[in-house]
Short mmCIF file of C-alpha atoms in Angstrom, two decimals:
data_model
loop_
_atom_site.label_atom_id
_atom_site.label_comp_id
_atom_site.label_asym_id
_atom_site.label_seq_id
_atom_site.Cartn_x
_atom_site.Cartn_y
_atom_site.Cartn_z
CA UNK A 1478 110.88 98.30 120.06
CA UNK A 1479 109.23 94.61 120.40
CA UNK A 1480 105.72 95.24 120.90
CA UNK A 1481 105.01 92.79 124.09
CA UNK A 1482 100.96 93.49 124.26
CA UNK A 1483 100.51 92.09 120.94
CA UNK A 1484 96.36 92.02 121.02
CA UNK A 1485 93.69 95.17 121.82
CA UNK A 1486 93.51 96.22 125.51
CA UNK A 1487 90.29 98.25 125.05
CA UNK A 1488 92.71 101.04 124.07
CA UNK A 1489 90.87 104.41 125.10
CA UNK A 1490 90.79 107.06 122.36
CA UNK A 1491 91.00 111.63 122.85
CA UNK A 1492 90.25 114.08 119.92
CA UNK A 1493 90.76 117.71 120.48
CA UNK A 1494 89.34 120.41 117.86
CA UNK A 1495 91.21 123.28 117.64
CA UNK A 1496 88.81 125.46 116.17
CA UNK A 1497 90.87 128.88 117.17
CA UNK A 1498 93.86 129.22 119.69
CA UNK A 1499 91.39 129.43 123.03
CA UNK A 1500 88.48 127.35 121.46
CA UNK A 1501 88.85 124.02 121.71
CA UNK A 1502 86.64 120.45 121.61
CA UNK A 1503 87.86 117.62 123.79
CA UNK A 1504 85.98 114.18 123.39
CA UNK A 1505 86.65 110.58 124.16
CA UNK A 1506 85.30 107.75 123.07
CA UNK A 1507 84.04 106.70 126.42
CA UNK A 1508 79.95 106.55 125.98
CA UNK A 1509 79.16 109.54 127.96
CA UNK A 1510 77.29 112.76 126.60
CA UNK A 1511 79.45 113.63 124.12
CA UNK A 1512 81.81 111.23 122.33
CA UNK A 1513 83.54 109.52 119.94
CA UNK A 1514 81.31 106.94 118.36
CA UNK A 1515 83.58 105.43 115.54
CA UNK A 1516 87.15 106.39 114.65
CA UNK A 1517 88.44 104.92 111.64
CA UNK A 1518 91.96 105.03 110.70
CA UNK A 1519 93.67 104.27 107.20
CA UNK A 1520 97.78 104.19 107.11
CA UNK A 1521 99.46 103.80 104.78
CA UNK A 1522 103.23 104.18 102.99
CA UNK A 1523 101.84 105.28 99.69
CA UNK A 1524 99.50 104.50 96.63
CA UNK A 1525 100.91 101.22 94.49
CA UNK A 1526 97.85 101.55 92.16
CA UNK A 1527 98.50 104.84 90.32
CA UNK A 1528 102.36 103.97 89.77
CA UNK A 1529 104.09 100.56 90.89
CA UNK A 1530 106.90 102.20 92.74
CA UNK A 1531 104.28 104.60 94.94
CA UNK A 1532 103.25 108.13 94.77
CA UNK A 1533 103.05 109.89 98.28
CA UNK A 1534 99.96 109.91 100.06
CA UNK A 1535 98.30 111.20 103.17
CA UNK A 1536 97.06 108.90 105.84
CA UNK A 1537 93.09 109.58 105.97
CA UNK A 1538 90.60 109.50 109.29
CA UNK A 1539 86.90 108.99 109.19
CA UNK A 1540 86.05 110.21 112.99
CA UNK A 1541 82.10 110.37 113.99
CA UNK A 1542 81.34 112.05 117.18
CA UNK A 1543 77.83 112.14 119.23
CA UNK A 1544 77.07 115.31 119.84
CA UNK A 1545 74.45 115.57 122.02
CA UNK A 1546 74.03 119.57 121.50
CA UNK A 1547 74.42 119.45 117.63
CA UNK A 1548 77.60 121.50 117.85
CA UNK A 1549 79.53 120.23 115.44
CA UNK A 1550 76.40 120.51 112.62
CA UNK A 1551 78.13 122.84 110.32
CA UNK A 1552 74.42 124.04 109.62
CA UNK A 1553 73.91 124.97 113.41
CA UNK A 1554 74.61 128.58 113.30
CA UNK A 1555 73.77 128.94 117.12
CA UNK A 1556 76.58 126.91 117.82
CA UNK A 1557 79.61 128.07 119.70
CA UNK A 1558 81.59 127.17 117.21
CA UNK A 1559 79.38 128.32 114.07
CA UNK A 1560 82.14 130.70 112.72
CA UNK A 1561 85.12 128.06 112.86
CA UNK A 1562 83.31 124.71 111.12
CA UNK A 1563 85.51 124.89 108.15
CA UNK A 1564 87.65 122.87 105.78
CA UNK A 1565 91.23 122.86 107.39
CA UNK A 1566 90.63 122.97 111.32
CA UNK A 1567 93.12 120.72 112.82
CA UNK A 1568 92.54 117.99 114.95
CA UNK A 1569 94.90 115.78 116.82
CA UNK A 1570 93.81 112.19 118.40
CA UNK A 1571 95.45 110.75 121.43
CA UNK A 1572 95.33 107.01 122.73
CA UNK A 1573 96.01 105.51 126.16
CA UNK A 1574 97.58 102.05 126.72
CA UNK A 1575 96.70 102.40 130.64
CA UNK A 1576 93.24 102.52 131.32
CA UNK A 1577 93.45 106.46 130.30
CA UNK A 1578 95.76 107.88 132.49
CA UNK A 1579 98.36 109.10 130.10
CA UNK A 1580 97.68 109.69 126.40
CA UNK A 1581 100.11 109.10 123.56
CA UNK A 1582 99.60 111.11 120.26
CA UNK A 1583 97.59 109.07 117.50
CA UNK A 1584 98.25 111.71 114.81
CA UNK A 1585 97.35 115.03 113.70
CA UNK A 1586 94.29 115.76 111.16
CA UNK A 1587 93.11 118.49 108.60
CA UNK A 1588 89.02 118.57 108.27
CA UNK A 1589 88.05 118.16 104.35
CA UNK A 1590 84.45 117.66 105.07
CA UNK A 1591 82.03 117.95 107.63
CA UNK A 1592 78.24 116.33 107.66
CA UNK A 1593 75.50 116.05 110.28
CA UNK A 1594 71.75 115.60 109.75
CA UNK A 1595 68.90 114.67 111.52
CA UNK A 1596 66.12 111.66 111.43
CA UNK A 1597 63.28 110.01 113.32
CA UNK A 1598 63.23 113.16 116.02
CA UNK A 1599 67.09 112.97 116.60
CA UNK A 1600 70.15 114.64 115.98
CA UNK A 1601 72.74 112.46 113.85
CA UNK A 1602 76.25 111.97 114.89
CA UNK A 1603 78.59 114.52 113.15
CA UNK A 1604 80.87 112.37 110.73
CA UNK A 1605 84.17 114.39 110.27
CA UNK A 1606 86.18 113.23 107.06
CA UNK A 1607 90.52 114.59 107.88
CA UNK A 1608 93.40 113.35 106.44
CA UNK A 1609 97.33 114.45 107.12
CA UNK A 1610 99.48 117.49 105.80
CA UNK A 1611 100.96 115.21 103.05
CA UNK A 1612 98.30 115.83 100.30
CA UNK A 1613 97.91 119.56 101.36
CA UNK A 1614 101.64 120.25 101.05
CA UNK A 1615 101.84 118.31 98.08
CA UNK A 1616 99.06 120.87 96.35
CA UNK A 1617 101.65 123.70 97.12
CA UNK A 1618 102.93 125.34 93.80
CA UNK A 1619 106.84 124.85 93.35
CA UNK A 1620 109.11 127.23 94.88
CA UNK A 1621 111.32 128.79 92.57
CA UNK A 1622 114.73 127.29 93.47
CA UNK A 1623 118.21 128.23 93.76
CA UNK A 1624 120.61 126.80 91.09
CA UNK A 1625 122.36 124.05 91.85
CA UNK A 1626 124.46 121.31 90.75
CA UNK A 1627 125.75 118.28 91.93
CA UNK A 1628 124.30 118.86 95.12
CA UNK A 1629 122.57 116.49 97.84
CA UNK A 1630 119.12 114.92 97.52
CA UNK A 1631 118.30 115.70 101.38
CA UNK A 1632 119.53 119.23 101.39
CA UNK A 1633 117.53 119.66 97.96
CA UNK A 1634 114.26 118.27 100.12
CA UNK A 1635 115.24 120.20 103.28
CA UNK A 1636 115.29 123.37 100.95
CA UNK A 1637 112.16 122.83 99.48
CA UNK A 1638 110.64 122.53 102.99
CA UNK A 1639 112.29 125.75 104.10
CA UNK A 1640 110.31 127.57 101.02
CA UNK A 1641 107.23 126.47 101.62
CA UNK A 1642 107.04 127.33 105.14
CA UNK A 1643 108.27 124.28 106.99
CA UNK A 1644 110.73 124.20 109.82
CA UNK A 1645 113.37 121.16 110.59
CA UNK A 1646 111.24 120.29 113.55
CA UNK A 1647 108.04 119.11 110.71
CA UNK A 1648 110.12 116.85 109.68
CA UNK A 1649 113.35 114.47 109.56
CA UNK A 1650 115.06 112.82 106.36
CA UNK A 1651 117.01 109.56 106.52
CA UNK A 1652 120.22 110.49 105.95
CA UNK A 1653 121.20 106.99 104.95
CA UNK A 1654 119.34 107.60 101.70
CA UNK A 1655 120.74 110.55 100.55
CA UNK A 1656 122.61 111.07 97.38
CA UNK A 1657 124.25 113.32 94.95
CA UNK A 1658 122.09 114.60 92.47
CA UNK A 1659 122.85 116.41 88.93
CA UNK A 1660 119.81 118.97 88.77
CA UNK A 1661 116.33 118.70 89.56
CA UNK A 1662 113.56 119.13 87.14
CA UNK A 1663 110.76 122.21 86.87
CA UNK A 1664 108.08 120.62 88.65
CA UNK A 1665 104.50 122.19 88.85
CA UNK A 1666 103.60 120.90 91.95
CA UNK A 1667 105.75 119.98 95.56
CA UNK A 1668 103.85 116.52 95.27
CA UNK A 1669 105.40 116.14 91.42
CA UNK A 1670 109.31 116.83 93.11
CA UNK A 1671 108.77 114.64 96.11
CA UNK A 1672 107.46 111.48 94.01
CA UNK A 1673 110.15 111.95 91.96
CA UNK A 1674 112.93 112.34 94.91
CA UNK A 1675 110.82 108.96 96.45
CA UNK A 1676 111.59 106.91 93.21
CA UNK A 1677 114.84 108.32 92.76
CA UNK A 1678 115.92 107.25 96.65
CA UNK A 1679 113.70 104.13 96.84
CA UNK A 1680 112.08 105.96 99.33
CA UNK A 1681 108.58 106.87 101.16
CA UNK A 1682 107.64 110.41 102.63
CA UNK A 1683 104.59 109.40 105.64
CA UNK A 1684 103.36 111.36 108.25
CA UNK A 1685 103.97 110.09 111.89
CA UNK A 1686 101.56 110.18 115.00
CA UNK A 1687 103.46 113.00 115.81
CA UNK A 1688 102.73 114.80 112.74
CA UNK A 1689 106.02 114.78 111.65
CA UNK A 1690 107.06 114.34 107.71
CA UNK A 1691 109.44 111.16 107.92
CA UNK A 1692 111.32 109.98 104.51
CA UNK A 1693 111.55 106.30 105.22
CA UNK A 1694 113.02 103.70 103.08
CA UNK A 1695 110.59 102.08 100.21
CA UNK A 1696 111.94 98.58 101.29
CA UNK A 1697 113.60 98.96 104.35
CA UNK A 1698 112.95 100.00 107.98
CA UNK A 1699 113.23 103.49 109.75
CA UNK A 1700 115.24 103.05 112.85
CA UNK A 1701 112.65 103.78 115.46
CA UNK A 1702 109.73 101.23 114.14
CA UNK A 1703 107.98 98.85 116.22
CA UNK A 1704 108.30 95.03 115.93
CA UNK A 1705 105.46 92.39 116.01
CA UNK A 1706 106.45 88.45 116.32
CA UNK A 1707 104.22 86.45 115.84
CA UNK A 1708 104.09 81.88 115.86
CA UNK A 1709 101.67 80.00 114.32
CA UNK A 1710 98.90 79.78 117.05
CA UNK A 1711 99.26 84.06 116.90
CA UNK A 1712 98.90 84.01 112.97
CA UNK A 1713 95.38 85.32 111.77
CA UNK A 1714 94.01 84.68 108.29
CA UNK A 1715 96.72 85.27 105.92
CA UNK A 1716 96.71 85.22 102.33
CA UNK A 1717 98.82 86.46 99.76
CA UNK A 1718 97.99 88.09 95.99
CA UNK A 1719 99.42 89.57 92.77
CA UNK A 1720 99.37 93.11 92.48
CA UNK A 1721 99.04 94.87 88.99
CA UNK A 1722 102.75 95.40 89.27
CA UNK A 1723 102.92 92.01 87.57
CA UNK A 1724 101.53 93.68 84.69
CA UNK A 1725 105.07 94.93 83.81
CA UNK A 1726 107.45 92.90 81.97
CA UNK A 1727 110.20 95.52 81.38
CA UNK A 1728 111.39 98.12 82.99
CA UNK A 1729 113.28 101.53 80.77
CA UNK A 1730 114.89 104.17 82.52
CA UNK A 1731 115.62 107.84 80.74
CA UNK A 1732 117.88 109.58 82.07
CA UNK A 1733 120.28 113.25 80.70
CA UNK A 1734 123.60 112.45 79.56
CA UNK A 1735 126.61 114.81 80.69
CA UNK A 1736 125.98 116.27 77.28
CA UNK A 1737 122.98 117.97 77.99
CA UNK A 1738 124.78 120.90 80.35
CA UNK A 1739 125.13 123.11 77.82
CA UNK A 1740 126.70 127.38 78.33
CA UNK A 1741 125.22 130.31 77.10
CA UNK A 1742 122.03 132.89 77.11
CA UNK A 1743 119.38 131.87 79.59
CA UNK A 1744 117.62 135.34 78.98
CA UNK A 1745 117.44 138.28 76.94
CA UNK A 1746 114.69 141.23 77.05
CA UNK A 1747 114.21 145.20 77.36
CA UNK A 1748 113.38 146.55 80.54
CA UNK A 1749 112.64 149.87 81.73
CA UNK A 1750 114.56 151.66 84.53
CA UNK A 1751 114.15 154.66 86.61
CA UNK A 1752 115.77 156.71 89.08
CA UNK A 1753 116.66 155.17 92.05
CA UNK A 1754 116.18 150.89 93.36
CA UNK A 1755 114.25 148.99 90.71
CA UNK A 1756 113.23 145.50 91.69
CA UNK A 1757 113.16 143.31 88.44
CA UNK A 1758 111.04 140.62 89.64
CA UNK A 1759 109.49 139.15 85.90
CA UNK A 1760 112.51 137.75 84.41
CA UNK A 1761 111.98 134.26 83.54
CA UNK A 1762 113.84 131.58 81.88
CA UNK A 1763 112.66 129.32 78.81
CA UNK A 1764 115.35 126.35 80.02
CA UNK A 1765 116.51 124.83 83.08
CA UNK A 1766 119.34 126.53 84.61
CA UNK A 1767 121.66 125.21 86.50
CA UNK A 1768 124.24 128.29 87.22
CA UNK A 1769 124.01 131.94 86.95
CA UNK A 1770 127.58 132.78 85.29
CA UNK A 1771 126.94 136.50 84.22
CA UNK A 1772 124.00 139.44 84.29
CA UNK A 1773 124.92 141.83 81.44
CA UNK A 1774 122.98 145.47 81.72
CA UNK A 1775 123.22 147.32 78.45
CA UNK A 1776 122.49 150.91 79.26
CA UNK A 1777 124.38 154.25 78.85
CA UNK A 1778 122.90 155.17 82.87
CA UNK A 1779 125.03 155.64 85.94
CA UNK A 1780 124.64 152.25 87.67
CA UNK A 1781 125.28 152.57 91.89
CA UNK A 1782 124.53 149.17 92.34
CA UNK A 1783 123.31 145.28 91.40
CA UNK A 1784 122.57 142.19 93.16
CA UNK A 1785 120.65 139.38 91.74
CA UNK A 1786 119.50 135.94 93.06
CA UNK A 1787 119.59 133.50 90.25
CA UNK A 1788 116.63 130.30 91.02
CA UNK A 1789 116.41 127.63 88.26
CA UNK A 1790 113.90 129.14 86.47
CA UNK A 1791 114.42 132.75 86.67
CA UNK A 1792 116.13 136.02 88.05
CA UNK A 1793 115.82 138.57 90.69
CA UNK A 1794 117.36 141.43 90.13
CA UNK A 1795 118.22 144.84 91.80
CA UNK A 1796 119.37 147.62 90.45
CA UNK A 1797 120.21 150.79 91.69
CA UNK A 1798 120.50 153.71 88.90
CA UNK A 1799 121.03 157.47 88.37
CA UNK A 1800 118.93 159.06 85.86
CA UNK A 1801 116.77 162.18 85.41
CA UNK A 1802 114.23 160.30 83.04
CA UNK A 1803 113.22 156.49 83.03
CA UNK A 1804 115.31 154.84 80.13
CA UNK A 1805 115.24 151.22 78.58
CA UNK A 1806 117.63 149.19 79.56
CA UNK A 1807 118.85 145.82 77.29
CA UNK A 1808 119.38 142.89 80.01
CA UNK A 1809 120.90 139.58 79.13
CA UNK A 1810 121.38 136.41 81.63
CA UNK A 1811 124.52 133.80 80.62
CA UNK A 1812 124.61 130.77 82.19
CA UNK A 1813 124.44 127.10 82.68
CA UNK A 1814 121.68 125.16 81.38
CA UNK A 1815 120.25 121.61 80.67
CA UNK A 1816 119.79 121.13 77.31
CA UNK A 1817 117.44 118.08 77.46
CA UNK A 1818 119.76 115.27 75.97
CA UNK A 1819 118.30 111.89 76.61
CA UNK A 1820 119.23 108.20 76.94
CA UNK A 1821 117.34 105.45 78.74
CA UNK A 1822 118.59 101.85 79.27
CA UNK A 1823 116.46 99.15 79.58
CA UNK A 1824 116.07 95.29 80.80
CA UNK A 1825 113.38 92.69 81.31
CA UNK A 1826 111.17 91.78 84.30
CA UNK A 1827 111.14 87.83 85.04
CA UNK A 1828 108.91 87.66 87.30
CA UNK A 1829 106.15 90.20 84.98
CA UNK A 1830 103.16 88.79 82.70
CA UNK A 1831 104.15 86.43 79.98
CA UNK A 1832 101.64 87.46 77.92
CA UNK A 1833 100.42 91.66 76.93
CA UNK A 1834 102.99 92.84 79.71
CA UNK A 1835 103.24 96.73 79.73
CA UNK A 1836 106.72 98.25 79.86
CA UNK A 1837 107.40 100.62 83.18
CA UNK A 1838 108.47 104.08 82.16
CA UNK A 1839 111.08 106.10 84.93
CA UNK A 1840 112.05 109.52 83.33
CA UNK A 1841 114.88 110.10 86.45
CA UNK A 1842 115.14 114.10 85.02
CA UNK A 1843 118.66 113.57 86.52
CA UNK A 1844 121.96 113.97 84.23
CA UNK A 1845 123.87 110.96 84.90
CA UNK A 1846 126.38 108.24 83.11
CA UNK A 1847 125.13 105.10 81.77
CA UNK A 1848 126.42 102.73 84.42
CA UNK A 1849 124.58 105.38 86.54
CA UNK A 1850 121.66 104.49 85.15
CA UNK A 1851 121.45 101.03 84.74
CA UNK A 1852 122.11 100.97 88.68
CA UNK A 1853 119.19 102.80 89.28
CA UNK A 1854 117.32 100.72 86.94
CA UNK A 1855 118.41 97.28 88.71
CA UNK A 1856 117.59 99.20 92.04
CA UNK A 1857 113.57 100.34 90.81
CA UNK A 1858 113.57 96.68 89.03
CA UNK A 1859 114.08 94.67 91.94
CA UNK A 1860 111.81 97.34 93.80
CA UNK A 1861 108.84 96.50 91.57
CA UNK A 1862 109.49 92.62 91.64
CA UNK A 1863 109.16 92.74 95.48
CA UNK A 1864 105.84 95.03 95.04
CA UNK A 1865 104.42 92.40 92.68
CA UNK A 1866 103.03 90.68 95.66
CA UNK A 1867 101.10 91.93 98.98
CA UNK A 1868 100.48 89.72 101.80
CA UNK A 1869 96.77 90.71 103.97
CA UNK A 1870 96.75 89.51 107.53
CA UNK A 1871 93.35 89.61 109.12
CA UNK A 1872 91.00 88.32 111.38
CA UNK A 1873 92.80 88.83 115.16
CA UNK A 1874 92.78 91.72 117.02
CA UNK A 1875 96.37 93.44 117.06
CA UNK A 1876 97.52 96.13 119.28
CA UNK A 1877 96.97 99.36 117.80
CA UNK A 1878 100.10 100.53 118.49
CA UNK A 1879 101.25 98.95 115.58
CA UNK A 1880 102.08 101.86 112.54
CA UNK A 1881 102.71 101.76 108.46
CA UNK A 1882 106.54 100.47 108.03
CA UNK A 1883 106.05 98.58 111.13
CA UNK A 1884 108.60 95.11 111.03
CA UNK A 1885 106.21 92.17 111.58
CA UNK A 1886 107.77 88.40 111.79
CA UNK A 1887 105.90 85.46 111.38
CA UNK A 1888 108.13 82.56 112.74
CA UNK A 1889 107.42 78.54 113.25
CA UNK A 1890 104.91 77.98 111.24
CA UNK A 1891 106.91 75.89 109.24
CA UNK A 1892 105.32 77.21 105.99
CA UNK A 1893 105.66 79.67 103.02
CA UNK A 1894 104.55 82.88 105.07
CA UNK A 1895 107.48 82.76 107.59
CA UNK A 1896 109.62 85.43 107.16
CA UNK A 1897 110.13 89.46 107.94
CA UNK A 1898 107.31 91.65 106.46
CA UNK A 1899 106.69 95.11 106.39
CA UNK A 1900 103.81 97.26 107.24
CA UNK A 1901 102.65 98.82 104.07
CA UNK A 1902 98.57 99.77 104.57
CA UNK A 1903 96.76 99.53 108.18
CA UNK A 1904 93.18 99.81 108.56
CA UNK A 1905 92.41 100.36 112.46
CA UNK A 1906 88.36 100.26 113.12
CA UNK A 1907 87.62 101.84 116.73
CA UNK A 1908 83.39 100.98 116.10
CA UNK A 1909 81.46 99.30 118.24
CA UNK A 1910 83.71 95.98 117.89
CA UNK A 1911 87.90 96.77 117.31
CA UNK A 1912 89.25 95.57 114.01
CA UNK A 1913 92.62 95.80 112.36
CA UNK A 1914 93.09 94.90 109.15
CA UNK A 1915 97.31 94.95 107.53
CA UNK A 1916 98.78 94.56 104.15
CA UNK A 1917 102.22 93.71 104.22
CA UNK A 1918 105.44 93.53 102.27
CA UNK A 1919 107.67 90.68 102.41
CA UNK A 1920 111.00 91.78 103.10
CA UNK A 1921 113.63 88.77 103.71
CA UNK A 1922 112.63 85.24 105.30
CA UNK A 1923 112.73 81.99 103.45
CA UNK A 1924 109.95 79.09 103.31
CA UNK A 1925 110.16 75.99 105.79
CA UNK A 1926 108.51 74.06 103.31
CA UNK A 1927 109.76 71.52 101.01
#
């Protein structure tokens, strides 16, 4: 959608507190009693500073409320809401682009600190410190997995989700990203898989007004972003830098050849059995599996039943006996596994320092061919020469409604900086003046000057 109100309207701002399913807060940030006195918003499509193609990131709020009553003072324990100020409580933030008669949703917040004090005979505001789910589901511990091979990047995400307690409604994947993956790594944490899925897709997981997980293209646009156009009388300060991305002046990709799939025993060990169902639910492997071809039980008991369900990094198994006494029973796992085989290819970065360049470092954990390789290594090189510089556009008051991988184009102003950006960091400042600050990406668009 082209965003026709391009400049602040005095946009009128809603918080709600859900402290417990019938306890609720509800403030505005309209002056009266209690309200919302600042409101400051960072979004963003990821961190450039820890690795040059991004790690995933939650979008952070800094909300401070006056609260007349002292409520919110996590100290107060006379307050109605003594036993819910906590780490975690949700809030959600609304805006209105009418003069508050309808509200849109400005996204949905986790509490990771509260503070409120007092000085020179008065209560202090209460400054509230949230941030998205992203970082909190990131912290989640891997879920075991099921094996797999050759499967789908998005239904490899989607099952991850599942796992950890998400439903397809939290969140939607671009399907135009997608692609066929060999295996995926043991990863410690959900943040560890998801950066690596990012930088294997060229892609960016965000969190939407909605509160909905998005995977959006690292250098495109998402189909349903907003567009900004702005001339040259529009245009406010804009300058343009180096990011430490120039640091890098070659690029190596490692990557598991089709060697590295190797056959055989994925576990051996004694367990004991007795009568009746035993639930085996300690058998772990030492490698990465990738199939479960065969569960042998060496035992001279009367065996009713087995099932298993094989993950990539151990086995649950059932097993349904007859015997008068427990007995020990020799269990071996055949299978499928990756046998950690590696290659890398590597190439040059133009455009990096001439001089004490660093060389950028993917390990892909994917088994794939050479040619794969170096296409995924011309795809993250070309990904980190357009990161190597960030455009800041300041100083005019833009709508709000605008929102990380927003399309902004600057047009006839018959210089360098026309051309098609993308949103890549918004600060939004609801204080006692409005200020918007935006880094952008340059995405296409070539300069009018000589």
């Amino acid at each position: 959608m082209v965003i026709t109100n391009k400049y602040w309207n005095m946009e009128k701002l809603k918080a709600i507190i859900y402290f417990s399913e019938n306890l609720e807060y509800e403030v505005f940030n309209d002056g009266v009693d209690n309200f919302i006195y600042e409101a400051e918003y960072e979004f963003n499509e990821g961190n450039n500073n820890v690795n040059p193609l991004g790690v995933n990131v939650s979008n952070d709020l800094n909300l401070v409320i006056m609260d007349i009553n002292n409520y919110l003072s996590p100290g107060n324990e006379s307050s109605p809401y003594a036993d819910y100020i906590k780490n975690g409580v949700k809030i959600k933030t609304f805006i209105s682009y009418d003069g508050g008669t309808s509200y849109e949703d400005y996204g949905v917040w986790y509490v990771n600190s509260w503070s409120c004090g007092f000085s020179e005979g008065f209560n202090e505001p209460a400054y509230i410190n949230c941030e998205d789910v992203l970082n909190t589901i990131g912290n989640i511990d891997m879920p075991s997995m099921d094996v797999y091979n050759n499967t789908s990047a998005c239904s490899l995400i989607a099952s991850v989700f599942e796992k950890i307690g998400l439903s397809s409604s939290d969140y939607v994947l671009d399907q135009s990203l997608d692609k066929i993956i060999s295996y995926g790594d043991r990863y410690s944490k959900v943040r560890d898989f998801l950066n690596n899925m990012s930088q294997l897709m060229l892609a960016r997981f965000i969190v939407d007004r909605h509160g909905v997980i998005r995977m959006v293209p690292a250098l495109g646009f998402a189909s349903d972003i907003n567009e900004l156009w702005l001339d040259g009388s529009e245009l406010g300060a804009i300058k343009n830098k180096n990011t430490n991305t120039v640091d890098y002046n070659e690029i190596k990709v490692t990557y598991l050849t089709n060697g590295s799939i190797r056959s055989g025993l994925l576990y051996s060990g004694t367990k004991e059995l007795s009568n009746g169902l035993n639930e085996i639910r300690d058998i772990s492997f030492n490698v990465n599996a990738v199939s479960i071809d065969e569960v042998d039980i060496d035992s001279d008991v009367y065996m009713d039943d087995m099932s298993f369900n094989g993950f990539n990094n151990g086995l649950n198994l059932d097993l349904n006996i007859v015997t008068t006494d427990p007995v020990d029973a020799k269990i071996r796992v055949y299978g499928h596994y990756v046998d950690k085989i590696e290659e890398a290819v590597s190439d040059v970065i133009e455009s990096g320092t001439s001089v004490g360049g660093r060389v950028f470092e993917f390990d892909s954990n994917q088994v794939m061919t050479k040619a794969a390789a170096q296409v995924l290594m011309n795809n993250l090189k070309t990904n980190i020469i357009q990161l190597s510089r960030h455009y800041s556009l300041s100083g005019v008051v833009y709508t709000p409604m605008l929102y990380a991988g927003d399309k902004v184009v600057i047009h006839d102003t018959g210089t360098m900086y026309d051309g098609t950006y993308k949103v890549i960091t918004e600060s939004v400042s609801f204080k006692e003046a409005y200020d918007v600050n935006l880094t952008l990406l340059k995405i296409g668009g070539e300069s009018n000057e000589d």
